[in-house]
C-alpha positions as a printed NumPy array, in Angstrom:
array([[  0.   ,   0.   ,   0.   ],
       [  2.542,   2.586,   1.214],
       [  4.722,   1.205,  -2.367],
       [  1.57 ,   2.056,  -4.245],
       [  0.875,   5.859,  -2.333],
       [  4.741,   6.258,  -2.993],
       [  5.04 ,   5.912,  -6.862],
       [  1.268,   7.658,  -7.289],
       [  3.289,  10.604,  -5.643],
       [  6.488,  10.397,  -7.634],
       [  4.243,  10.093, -11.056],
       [  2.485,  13.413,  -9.999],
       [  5.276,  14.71 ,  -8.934],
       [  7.437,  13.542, -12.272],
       [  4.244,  15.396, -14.392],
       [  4.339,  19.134, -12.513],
       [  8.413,  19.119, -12.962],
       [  8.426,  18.072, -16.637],
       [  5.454,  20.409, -17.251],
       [  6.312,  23.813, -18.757],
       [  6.773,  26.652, -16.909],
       [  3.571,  28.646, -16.798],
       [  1.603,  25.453, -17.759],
       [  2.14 ,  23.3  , -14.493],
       [ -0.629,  24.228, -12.292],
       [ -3.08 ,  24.444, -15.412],
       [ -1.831,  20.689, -16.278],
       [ -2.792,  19.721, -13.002],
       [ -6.365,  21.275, -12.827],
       [ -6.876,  19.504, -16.007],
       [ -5.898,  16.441, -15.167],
       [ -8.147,  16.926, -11.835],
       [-11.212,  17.82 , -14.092],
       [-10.888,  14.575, -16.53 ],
       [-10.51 ,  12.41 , -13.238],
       [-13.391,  14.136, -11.514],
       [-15.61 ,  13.88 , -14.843],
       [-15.061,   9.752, -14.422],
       [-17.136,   9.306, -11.621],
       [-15.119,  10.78 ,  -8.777],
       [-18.2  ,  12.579,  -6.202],
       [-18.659,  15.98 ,  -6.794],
       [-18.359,  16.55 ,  -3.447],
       [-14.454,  15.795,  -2.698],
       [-13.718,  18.743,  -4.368],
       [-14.943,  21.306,  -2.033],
       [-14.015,  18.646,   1.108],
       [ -9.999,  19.428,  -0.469],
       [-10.204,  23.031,  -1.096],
       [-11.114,  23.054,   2.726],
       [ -8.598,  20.597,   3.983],
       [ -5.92 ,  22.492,   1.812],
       [ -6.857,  25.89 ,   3.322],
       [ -6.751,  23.812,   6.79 ],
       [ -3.126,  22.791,   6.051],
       [ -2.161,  25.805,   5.014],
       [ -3.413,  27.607,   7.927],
       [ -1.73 ,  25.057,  10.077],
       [  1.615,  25.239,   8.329],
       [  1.048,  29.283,   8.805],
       [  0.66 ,  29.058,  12.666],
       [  3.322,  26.465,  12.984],
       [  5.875,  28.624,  11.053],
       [  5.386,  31.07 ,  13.825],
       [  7.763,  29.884,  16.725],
       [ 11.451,  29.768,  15.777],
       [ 12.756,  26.787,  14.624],
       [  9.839,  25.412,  13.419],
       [  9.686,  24.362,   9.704],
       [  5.656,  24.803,   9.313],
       [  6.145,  26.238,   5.728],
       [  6.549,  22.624,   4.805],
       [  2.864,  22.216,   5.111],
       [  2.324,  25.249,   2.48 ],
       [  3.254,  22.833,  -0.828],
       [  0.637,  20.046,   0.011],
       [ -1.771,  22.233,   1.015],
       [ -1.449,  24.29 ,  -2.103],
       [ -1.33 ,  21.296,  -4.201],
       [ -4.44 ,  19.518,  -3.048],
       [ -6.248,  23.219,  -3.415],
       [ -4.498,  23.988,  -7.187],
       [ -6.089,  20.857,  -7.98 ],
       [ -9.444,  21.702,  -7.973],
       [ -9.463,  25.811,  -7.96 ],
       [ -9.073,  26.64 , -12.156],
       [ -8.653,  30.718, -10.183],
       [ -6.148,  29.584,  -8.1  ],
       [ -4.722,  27.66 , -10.829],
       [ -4.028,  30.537, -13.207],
       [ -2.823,  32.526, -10.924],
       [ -0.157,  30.15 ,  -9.684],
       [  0.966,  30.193, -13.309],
       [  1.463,  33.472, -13.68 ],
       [  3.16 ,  33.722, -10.582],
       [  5.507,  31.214, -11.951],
       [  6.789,  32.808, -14.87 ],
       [  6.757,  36.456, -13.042],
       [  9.075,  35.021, -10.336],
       [ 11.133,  33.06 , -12.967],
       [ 11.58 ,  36.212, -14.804],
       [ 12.702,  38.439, -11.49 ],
       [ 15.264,  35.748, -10.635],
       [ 16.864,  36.03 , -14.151],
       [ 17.42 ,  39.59 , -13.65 ],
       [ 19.574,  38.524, -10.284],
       [ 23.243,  39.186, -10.347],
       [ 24.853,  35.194, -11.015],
       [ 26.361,  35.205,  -8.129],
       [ 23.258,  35.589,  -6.198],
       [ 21.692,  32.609,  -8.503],
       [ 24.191,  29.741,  -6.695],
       [ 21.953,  26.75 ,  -8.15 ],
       [ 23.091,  27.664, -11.71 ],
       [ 26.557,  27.   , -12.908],
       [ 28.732,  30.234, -13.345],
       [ 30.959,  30.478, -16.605],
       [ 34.109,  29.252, -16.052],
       [ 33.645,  27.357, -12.384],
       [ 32.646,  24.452, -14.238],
       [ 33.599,  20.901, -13.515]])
């Protein structure tokens, strides 16, 4: 079972990172709709939005003592709300390519995930 949950994960996880930029969250909805069109209760939908805002609101109030990682809760929560908000969605998106765009214009050395011209191995 926990084999099964595991590579359900990695496969959704496998589709947002090869998805384009500016496409991901969109892909997902999508995907979300088709599923929910074959027979999936019309009433999940609004039960996830919920538990997502839940987690989020968790992972907000955790992330207020020191030390405390509760930001870690943000991603799922946004993920099982992105999933079945097409507003939400869109605007993720956007947000996407905005921030992708503002990093860009970041000096390279303040970029240390990319490799700098001539330091590489």
């Amino acid at each position: 079972m926990l084999k099964q949950l595991k590579d359900k994960l990695m496969k959704r996880y496998r589709q947002m990172a090869d998805a384009q930029p500016g496409e991901r969250f969109m892909d997902q909805y999508e995907r979300r709709q088709e599923k929910t069109g074959k027979g999936e209760a019309k009433w999940r939908g609004p039960l996830f939005i919920a538990g997502g805002v839940l987690l989020f609101v968790i992972g907000l109030l955790l992330s207020i003592p020191p030390g405390v990682p509760g930001f870690l809760l943000w991603i799922p929560a946004l993920g099982l709300i992105v999933a079945r908000s097409c507003f939400l969605a869109n605007l993720l998106d956007r947000s996407e390519v905005m921030i992708n765009k503002l990093i860009q214009k970041l000096p390279a050395k303040l970029r240390p995930w990319e490799k700098q011209k001539g330091n590489q191995s």
